[in-house]
Coordinates of C-alpha atoms in Angstrom, one line a residue:
M1 CA 244.2 32.8 -145.1
P2 CA 246.0 34.7 -147.9
M3 CA 244.4 35.1 -151.2
I4 CA 245.7 32.7 -153.8
M5 CA 246.8 34.8 -156.8
T6 CA 247.2 32.1 -159.4
K7 CA 244.5 29.8 -161.0
T8 CA 244.2 26.3 -159.8
P9 CA 246.1 24.2 -162.4
V10 CA 244.1 22.1 -164.8
R11 CA 245.2 18.7 -166.0
E12 CA 246.1 18.2 -169.7
Q13 CA 247.2 15.5 -172.0
D14 CA 251.1 15.4 -172.3
P15 CA 252.1 17.3 -175.4
Q16 CA 254.1 14.4 -176.7
V17 CA 251.3 12.1 -176.4
R18 CA 248.4 14.3 -177.6
R19 CA 250.2 15.4 -180.8
Y20 CA 249.4 11.8 -182.0
N21 CA 245.7 11.7 -181.1
F22 CA 242.5 13.6 -181.5
D23 CA 241.4 13.2 -177.9
E24 CA 240.6 16.3 -175.9
V25 CA 243.7 18.1 -174.7
C26 CA 242.3 19.8 -171.5
L27 CA 240.9 17.3 -169.0
G28 CA 239.1 19.8 -166.8
Y29 CA 238.6 20.1 -163.0
N30 CA 237.4 17.5 -160.6
M31 CA 235.1 18.5 -157.6
E32 CA 237.9 19.3 -155.2
E33 CA 239.7 21.5 -157.8
A34 CA 236.5 23.3 -158.8
I35 CA 235.7 24.2 -155.2
Q36 CA 239.2 25.3 -154.6
E37 CA 239.0 27.6 -157.7
A38 CA 235.6 28.9 -156.9
N39 CA 236.8 29.9 -153.4
R40 CA 239.2 32.4 -155.1
C41 CA 236.1 34.6 -156.2
L42 CA 235.8 37.8 -154.3
Q43 CA 232.1 38.1 -154.9
C44 CA 232.3 41.7 -156.0
K45 CA 229.4 43.9 -155.3
K46 CA 229.7 45.4 -158.8
P47 CA 230.8 42.2 -160.8
M48 CA 232.4 43.6 -164.0
C49 CA 232.9 39.9 -165.1
V50 CA 229.1 39.8 -165.9
T51 CA 229.3 42.9 -168.2
G52 CA 232.3 41.2 -169.9
C53 CA 230.1 38.2 -170.9
P54 CA 228.2 38.6 -174.1
V55 CA 225.3 36.6 -172.8
N56 CA 225.5 38.1 -169.3
V57 CA 225.8 34.9 -167.3
Q58 CA 225.5 35.7 -163.6
I59 CA 229.0 34.6 -162.8
P60 CA 229.4 35.4 -159.1
Q61 CA 226.2 33.6 -158.3
F62 CA 227.1 30.4 -160.1
I63 CA 230.6 30.5 -158.6
A64 CA 229.2 31.0 -155.1
A65 CA 227.0 27.8 -155.6
L66 CA 230.0 25.9 -156.8
S67 CA 232.1 27.0 -153.8
E68 CA 229.5 25.2 -151.6
G69 CA 229.5 22.2 -153.8
R70 CA 225.9 23.0 -155.1
V71 CA 226.8 22.0 -158.7
R72 CA 223.1 21.7 -159.9
D73 CA 222.2 25.2 -158.7
A74 CA 225.4 26.5 -160.3
L75 CA 224.4 24.9 -163.7
Q76 CA 220.8 26.3 -163.5
I77 CA 222.2 29.8 -162.9
I78 CA 224.3 29.5 -166.0
K79 CA 221.5 28.1 -168.1
E80 CA 219.3 31.1 -167.4
T81 CA 221.2 32.9 -170.1
N82 CA 223.5 30.4 -171.7
N83 CA 222.1 27.3 -173.4
L84 CA 225.5 25.8 -174.4
P85 CA 227.7 26.0 -171.2
A86 CA 229.9 22.8 -171.9
V87 CA 230.7 24.4 -175.3
C88 CA 231.3 27.8 -174.0
G89 CA 233.5 26.6 -171.1
R90 CA 235.8 25.1 -173.7
V91 CA 236.0 27.5 -176.7
C92 CA 235.1 31.0 -175.3
P93 CA 238.0 33.5 -175.2
Q94 CA 237.4 34.1 -171.5
E95 CA 240.7 35.9 -171.3
E96 CA 239.4 38.7 -173.5
Q97 CA 235.9 38.8 -172.0
C98 CA 234.7 37.9 -168.5
E99 CA 238.1 36.9 -167.0
K100 CA 239.7 40.2 -168.3
Q101 CA 237.3 42.2 -166.1
C102 CA 238.0 40.1 -162.9
I103 CA 239.5 42.3 -160.2
L104 CA 242.1 39.6 -159.3
A105 CA 243.6 40.0 -162.8
K106 CA 245.0 43.4 -161.8
K107 CA 247.5 41.7 -159.4
G108 CA 247.6 38.1 -160.3
E109 CA 245.4 35.7 -162.4
S110 CA 241.7 36.0 -162.8
V111 CA 239.3 33.4 -161.5
A112 CA 239.2 30.5 -164.0
I113 CA 235.5 31.3 -165.0
G114 CA 235.6 29.2 -168.1
R115 CA 237.0 26.1 -166.4
L116 CA 234.4 26.4 -163.7
E117 CA 231.6 26.8 -166.3
R118 CA 232.8 23.6 -168.0
F119 CA 233.0 21.7 -164.8
A120 CA 229.3 22.6 -163.9
A121 CA 228.1 21.7 -167.4
D122 CA 230.1 18.4 -167.7
Y123 CA 228.9 17.2 -164.3
F124 CA 225.3 16.7 -165.5
L125 CA 226.1 16.3 -169.3
D126 CA 224.9 12.7 -169.4
E127 CA 221.7 13.3 -167.4
E128 CA 218.4 13.7 -169.0
E129 CA 217.3 17.3 -168.6
P130 CA 213.6 17.7 -167.6
V131 CA 211.8 20.6 -169.2
D132 CA 209.4 22.2 -166.7
N133 CA 207.0 25.1 -166.9
L134 CA 207.3 25.6 -170.6
P135 CA 204.7 28.1 -171.8
Q136 CA 201.8 27.1 -173.9
P137 CA 202.3 27.4 -177.7
N138 CA 201.5 30.9 -178.7
G139 CA 200.5 30.1 -182.3
K140 CA 203.4 31.8 -183.9
K141 CA 206.2 30.3 -186.1
V142 CA 209.7 31.4 -186.5
A143 CA 212.3 30.0 -189.0
V144 CA 215.9 29.9 -188.0
V145 CA 218.4 29.6 -190.9
G146 CA 221.6 27.8 -189.7
G147 CA 222.2 25.4 -186.9
G148 CA 225.3 27.1 -185.4
P149 CA 225.7 29.0 -182.2
A150 CA 223.7 32.0 -183.2
G151 CA 220.7 29.9 -184.6
L152 CA 220.8 27.4 -181.7
T153 CA 220.6 30.1 -179.1
A154 CA 217.9 32.1 -180.9
A155 CA 215.8 28.9 -181.4
A156 CA 216.2 27.9 -177.7
D157 CA 215.2 31.3 -176.4
L158 CA 212.2 31.5 -178.7
A159 CA 211.0 27.9 -177.8
K160 CA 211.0 28.9 -174.2
L161 CA 208.7 31.7 -175.0
G162 CA 206.1 29.4 -176.6
Y163 CA 207.0 29.8 -180.3
E164 CA 207.0 27.0 -182.8
V165 CA 210.6 27.0 -184.1
T166 CA 212.2 25.2 -187.0
I167 CA 215.9 25.2 -187.7
F168 CA 216.9 24.8 -191.4
E169 CA 220.5 23.5 -191.6
A170 CA 222.5 23.2 -194.9
F171 CA 224.7 20.3 -193.6
H172 CA 223.5 16.9 -192.6
E173 CA 224.3 17.7 -189.0
L174 CA 223.5 20.6 -186.7
G175 CA 226.1 22.6 -184.8
G176 CA 227.7 24.9 -187.5
V177 CA 231.2 25.8 -186.7
L178 CA 231.0 23.7 -183.4
I179 CA 230.8 20.6 -185.7
Y180 CA 232.7 21.5 -188.8
G181 CA 235.2 24.0 -187.6
I182 CA 236.5 23.3 -184.1
P183 CA 238.6 20.1 -183.9
E184 CA 237.8 17.1 -181.7
F185 CA 240.8 17.8 -179.4
R186 CA 239.3 21.2 -178.4
L187 CA 235.6 20.4 -178.6
P188 CA 234.5 16.7 -178.6
K189 CA 231.6 16.3 -181.1
A190 CA 229.7 13.9 -178.8
L191 CA 229.4 16.7 -176.3
V192 CA 228.0 19.1 -178.9
K193 CA 225.5 16.6 -179.9
K194 CA 224.3 16.1 -176.3
E195 CA 223.9 19.8 -175.9
I196 CA 221.9 20.1 -179.1
E197 CA 219.8 17.0 -178.2
K198 CA 218.5 19.0 -175.2
L199 CA 217.0 21.5 -177.6
K200 CA 214.6 18.9 -178.8
N201 CA 213.1 18.8 -175.3
L202 CA 212.1 22.4 -176.0
G203 CA 210.2 21.4 -179.0
V204 CA 212.6 22.8 -181.5
K205 CA 212.3 21.1 -184.9
F206 CA 215.3 20.4 -187.2
Q207 CA 215.4 20.1 -191.0
T208 CA 218.9 19.3 -192.3
N209 CA 220.2 19.3 -195.9
V210 CA 218.2 22.4 -196.6
I211 CA 220.1 25.2 -198.4
I212 CA 218.2 28.5 -198.0
G213 CA 218.3 30.2 -201.4
K214 CA 218.3 26.9 -203.2
T215 CA 216.1 24.4 -201.6
I216 CA 213.8 27.2 -200.4
T217 CA 214.0 31.0 -200.1
V218 CA 213.5 33.3 -197.2
D219 CA 210.4 34.9 -199.1
E220 CA 208.9 31.4 -199.3
L221 CA 209.5 30.8 -195.6
L222 CA 207.7 34.1 -194.9
G223 CA 205.0 33.4 -197.6
E224 CA 203.6 30.0 -198.3
E225 CA 205.4 28.3 -195.4
G226 CA 203.6 30.6 -192.9
F227 CA 206.5 31.7 -190.7
D228 CA 205.9 35.0 -188.8
A229 CA 209.7 35.8 -188.6
V230 CA 213.0 34.5 -189.9
F231 CA 216.4 34.6 -188.1
I232 CA 219.4 34.2 -190.4
G233 CA 222.4 32.7 -188.5
S234 CA 224.1 31.1 -191.5
G235 CA 227.7 31.9 -190.5
A236 CA 230.5 32.8 -192.7
G237 CA 231.6 29.8 -194.7
L238 CA 233.0 31.4 -197.8
P239 CA 236.9 31.1 -197.6
K240 CA 239.2 34.0 -198.5
F241 CA 242.5 33.5 -200.5
M242 CA 245.6 35.7 -201.0
N243 CA 245.3 35.7 -205.0
I244 CA 249.0 34.8 -205.2
P245 CA 250.5 32.6 -207.9
G246 CA 250.1 28.9 -207.2
E247 CA 246.9 28.9 -205.2
N248 CA 245.2 26.5 -207.8
L249 CA 247.9 23.7 -207.2
N250 CA 246.9 20.4 -205.7
G251 CA 247.7 20.4 -202.0
V252 CA 246.3 23.9 -201.4
Y253 CA 243.3 24.0 -199.1
S254 CA 241.2 26.7 -197.5
A255 CA 241.2 26.1 -193.7
N256 CA 237.3 25.8 -194.0
E257 CA 237.5 22.8 -196.4
Y258 CA 240.5 21.2 -194.5
L259 CA 238.8 21.4 -191.1
T260 CA 235.4 20.4 -192.4
R261 CA 236.9 17.2 -194.0
I262 CA 238.5 16.4 -190.8
N263 CA 235.8 17.4 -188.2
L264 CA 232.5 16.9 -189.9
M265 CA 233.5 14.1 -192.2
K266 CA 236.0 12.4 -189.9
A267 CA 238.7 12.2 -192.6
Y268 CA 241.3 11.5 -189.8
D269 CA 239.5 8.0 -189.7
F270 CA 239.8 7.3 -193.3
P271 CA 239.2 4.7 -194.9
H272 CA 236.7 3.9 -192.1
S273 CA 235.0 7.2 -193.0
H274 CA 234.2 7.9 -196.5
T275 CA 236.0 11.3 -196.9
P276 CA 239.8 11.5 -197.4
V277 CA 242.2 14.3 -196.8
K278 CA 245.8 14.6 -198.0
R279 CA 248.2 13.9 -195.2
G280 CA 251.3 16.1 -195.7
K281 CA 254.8 15.7 -194.4
K282 CA 255.6 19.4 -194.5
V283 CA 252.6 21.6 -194.0
C284 CA 252.4 25.5 -194.0
V285 CA 249.4 27.2 -192.5
V286 CA 249.0 30.8 -193.4
G287 CA 247.2 33.0 -190.8
G288 CA 247.4 33.8 -187.0
G289 CA 244.0 33.2 -185.7
N290 CA 242.3 30.3 -183.9
V291 CA 241.4 28.6 -187.2
A292 CA 245.1 28.6 -188.2
M293 CA 245.9 27.1 -184.8
D294 CA 243.2 24.4 -185.4
A295 CA 244.5 23.5 -188.9
A296 CA 248.1 23.4 -187.8
R297 CA 247.5 21.2 -184.9
S298 CA 245.2 18.9 -186.9
A299 CA 247.9 18.5 -189.6
L300 CA 250.4 17.4 -186.9
R301 CA 247.9 14.8 -185.7
L302 CA 247.5 13.5 -189.2
G303 CA 251.2 12.6 -189.3
A304 CA 253.0 15.7 -190.5
D305 CA 256.7 15.7 -189.6
E306 CA 256.9 19.5 -189.6
V307 CA 254.1 22.1 -189.4
H308 CA 254.7 25.9 -189.9
I309 CA 252.4 28.8 -188.9
V310 CA 253.2 31.6 -191.4
Y311 CA 252.1 35.0 -190.1
R312 CA 252.9 38.5 -191.4
R313 CA 253.0 40.1 -187.9
S314 CA 254.6 39.3 -184.7
I315 CA 253.5 36.6 -182.2
E316 CA 252.2 39.4 -179.8
E317 CA 249.8 40.6 -182.4
M318 CA 248.4 37.2 -183.3
P319 CA 244.5 37.2 -182.9
A320 CA 244.5 33.5 -181.8
R321 CA 243.8 32.7 -178.0
Q322 CA 246.9 32.6 -175.8
E323 CA 246.0 29.1 -174.7
E324 CA 245.9 27.9 -178.3
V325 CA 249.2 29.4 -179.2
H326 CA 250.7 27.9 -175.9
H327 CA 249.4 24.4 -176.8
A328 CA 250.7 24.7 -180.4
V329 CA 254.1 25.6 -179.1
E330 CA 254.1 22.7 -176.7
E331 CA 253.2 20.4 -179.5
G332 CA 256.1 21.4 -181.7
I333 CA 254.4 23.7 -184.2
I334 CA 257.1 26.1 -185.9
F335 CA 256.1 29.7 -185.9
D336 CA 257.4 31.8 -188.8
M337 CA 256.6 35.3 -187.7
L338 CA 256.9 38.5 -189.7
T339 CA 256.7 36.4 -192.8
N340 CA 254.2 36.7 -195.7
P341 CA 253.7 34.3 -198.7
V342 CA 254.2 35.7 -202.2
E343 CA 253.9 32.5 -204.2
I344 CA 253.1 28.8 -203.9
I345 CA 255.6 26.9 -205.8
G346 CA 254.6 23.6 -207.6
E347 CA 255.8 20.6 -209.6
D348 CA 253.6 18.5 -211.8
G349 CA 250.6 20.3 -210.5
W350 CA 251.4 19.7 -206.8
V351 CA 252.6 22.0 -204.0
K352 CA 256.5 21.8 -203.5
G353 CA 257.1 24.8 -201.4
L354 CA 255.9 28.2 -200.1
K355 CA 257.9 31.3 -201.3
C356 CA 257.7 34.1 -198.6
I357 CA 259.2 37.5 -197.9
R358 CA 260.3 38.8 -194.5
M359 CA 258.3 41.6 -193.0
E360 CA 258.9 44.5 -190.5
L361 CA 256.4 46.5 -188.5
G362 CA 255.6 50.1 -189.4
E363 CA 253.1 52.5 -188.1
P364 CA 249.7 51.2 -186.6
D365 CA 246.8 50.6 -189.2
E366 CA 243.1 50.9 -188.7
S367 CA 243.1 47.8 -186.4
G368 CA 245.5 49.4 -184.0
R369 CA 248.2 46.9 -184.9
R370 CA 251.4 48.0 -186.5
R371 CA 251.3 47.5 -190.3
P372 CA 253.6 44.8 -191.7
I373 CA 256.0 46.1 -194.4
P374 CA 257.9 43.8 -196.9
V375 CA 261.7 43.8 -196.4
P376 CA 263.2 44.1 -200.0
G377 CA 265.4 41.3 -201.1
S378 CA 264.4 39.0 -198.2
E379 CA 262.6 36.3 -200.1
F380 CA 263.0 32.6 -199.1
T381 CA 261.2 29.3 -199.6
I382 CA 259.8 26.9 -197.1
E383 CA 259.6 23.3 -198.3
A384 CA 256.0 22.1 -198.1
D385 CA 253.6 19.6 -199.7
I386 CA 250.5 21.1 -198.2
V387 CA 249.5 24.9 -197.8
I388 CA 246.4 25.7 -195.9
M389 CA 245.0 29.3 -196.1
A390 CA 243.5 30.4 -192.8
I391 CA 243.2 34.1 -193.5
G392 CA 239.5 34.6 -192.8
T393 CA 236.0 33.9 -194.3
S394 CA 233.0 35.8 -195.4
P395 CA 229.2 35.1 -195.6
N396 CA 228.0 33.0 -198.5
P397 CA 226.4 35.4 -201.1
L398 CA 223.6 32.9 -201.8
I399 CA 221.1 34.3 -199.3
K400 CA 221.6 37.8 -200.4
A401 CA 221.2 37.0 -204.0
T402 CA 217.9 35.2 -203.4
T403 CA 216.4 37.6 -200.9
P404 CA 215.2 40.9 -202.4
G405 CA 215.3 43.8 -200.1
L406 CA 218.1 42.4 -197.8
E407 CA 220.9 44.9 -197.6
T408 CA 224.5 43.8 -197.1
H409 CA 227.9 45.3 -196.8
K410 CA 230.2 45.2 -199.8
W411 CA 232.1 42.3 -198.3
G412 CA 228.9 40.3 -197.7
G413 CA 227.9 40.9 -194.1
I414 CA 224.1 41.4 -193.5
I415 CA 223.4 45.0 -192.3
V416 CA 221.4 44.9 -189.0
D417 CA 220.2 47.2 -186.3
E418 CA 222.8 46.7 -183.5
E419 CA 220.2 46.6 -180.8
T420 CA 217.7 44.2 -182.3
G421 CA 219.3 42.3 -185.1
A422 CA 216.6 43.5 -187.5
T423 CA 217.6 43.7 -191.2
S424 CA 216.3 46.0 -193.9
K425 CA 213.7 43.3 -194.8
E426 CA 210.5 43.2 -192.7
G427 CA 210.2 40.2 -190.5
V428 CA 213.8 39.1 -191.1
Y429 CA 216.6 39.3 -188.4
A430 CA 220.2 38.2 -188.5
G431 CA 223.1 37.6 -186.2
G432 CA 226.5 36.0 -185.7
D433 CA 229.2 35.5 -188.3
A434 CA 226.6 36.2 -191.2
V435 CA 226.6 39.8 -189.8
T436 CA 230.0 40.3 -188.4
G437 CA 232.2 38.0 -190.5
A438 CA 234.2 35.2 -188.6
A439 CA 234.0 36.0 -184.9
T440 CA 233.6 33.9 -181.7
V441 CA 231.1 31.4 -180.6
I442 CA 229.9 33.4 -177.6
L443 CA 229.4 36.7 -179.7
A444 CA 227.2 34.7 -182.1
M445 CA 225.2 33.4 -179.2
G446 CA 224.8 37.0 -177.8
A447 CA 223.5 38.0 -181.2
G448 CA 221.1 35.1 -181.2
K449 CA 219.7 36.1 -177.8
K450 CA 219.3 39.7 -178.9
A451 CA 217.4 38.9 -182.0
A452 CA 215.2 36.4 -180.1
K453 CA 214.2 39.1 -177.7
A454 CA 213.4 41.6 -180.4
I455 CA 211.4 39.0 -182.4
H456 CA 209.3 38.2 -179.4
E457 CA 208.7 41.9 -178.6
K458 CA 207.7 42.4 -182.3
L459 CA 205.4 39.4 -182.6
S460 CA 203.8 39.7 -179.2
H461 CA 202.5 43.2 -180.1
Q462 CA 201.0 42.0 -183.4

């Protein structure tokens, strides 16, 4: 039988239907489709896909189990290294990680590793998960700052090793970017909550509405609270702006605020929810990453007649996932490439338009991408009543300001040892966006695993 060189297609909501709802776009595989796709795997003797995974999921093993219909075995293999498979199967950039390394990608399409991971996780998502063979408590306590992907991963790994783990979360719900950042149509919140609920079976404790640096400090955790180590996975929640005229007008949002209102606070269901968000008719989103795609597609679903992505480079250089760009195009988002804002125009204190200038690409810069250069005299204005800035975030400076001895970069990222996640402060480790700036869910999880291993090695020798 000849090798099938294309992925098994996955069912999705019709673009003309989904642009009006917040239901999940991708509907996933059924059993027959999953087995068909799993049978495409060549079971390489040296599986490069595993090295491409930041948490080293044993990919060929779980796919082999799936090919035989052994879904529970497949899930157990995944969960040996990945505590959030239903999440990762949906939002990981597999095309740049595990799937990029697949040998089939050299002549056709890689195995759909992400879709298969999602299938295995979803199959048992509603099932109570028994926790067997947990070690006896070892008498040591670890505090985890932040309930996002890095913190949840570190907490789970440490709990499995017998540590008493408490997660301190600033918001009223756990999940971090999984809850406040990624929209419902990409990652259903009920699913995230089910994954988090399973951590309680491991004995992890949660304290919400606790702001480290205000409610309590890192030094107090290590001191009077009696924790033996602290892991900081507080993310990167401080939005960046362009510092152009008009950014203080009503109708200008950071993508962080805009998505938090919609996702965490359910503003799309206002007035049934308590948090409103302005529903624009003509919306401009500045930026080219996944967050920009999420903001643009959310604005469309809130009733916008026209949504523009404004990005200063070409579409080939956009950092957003290909799948997200593809879905945005299908839904009718307008892409203004090689375009850079220079001013937000207002009237009576409200946004009325976005003044931009055309760009052309010059020589490559430090990122390896060609540097955008303004084209003199090419200014023009896009009519808009909302402008959303999605040009990046940095870590909140509060923890640095209240933690003596904690070294950070000038831009705010915590400086750590790359192998262990250890910071300059004894007993304090860090990982995820608090260290790297805004990155991916799976990289944050990888950092959480690395730090948990280092904390265990340190404390078990004390």
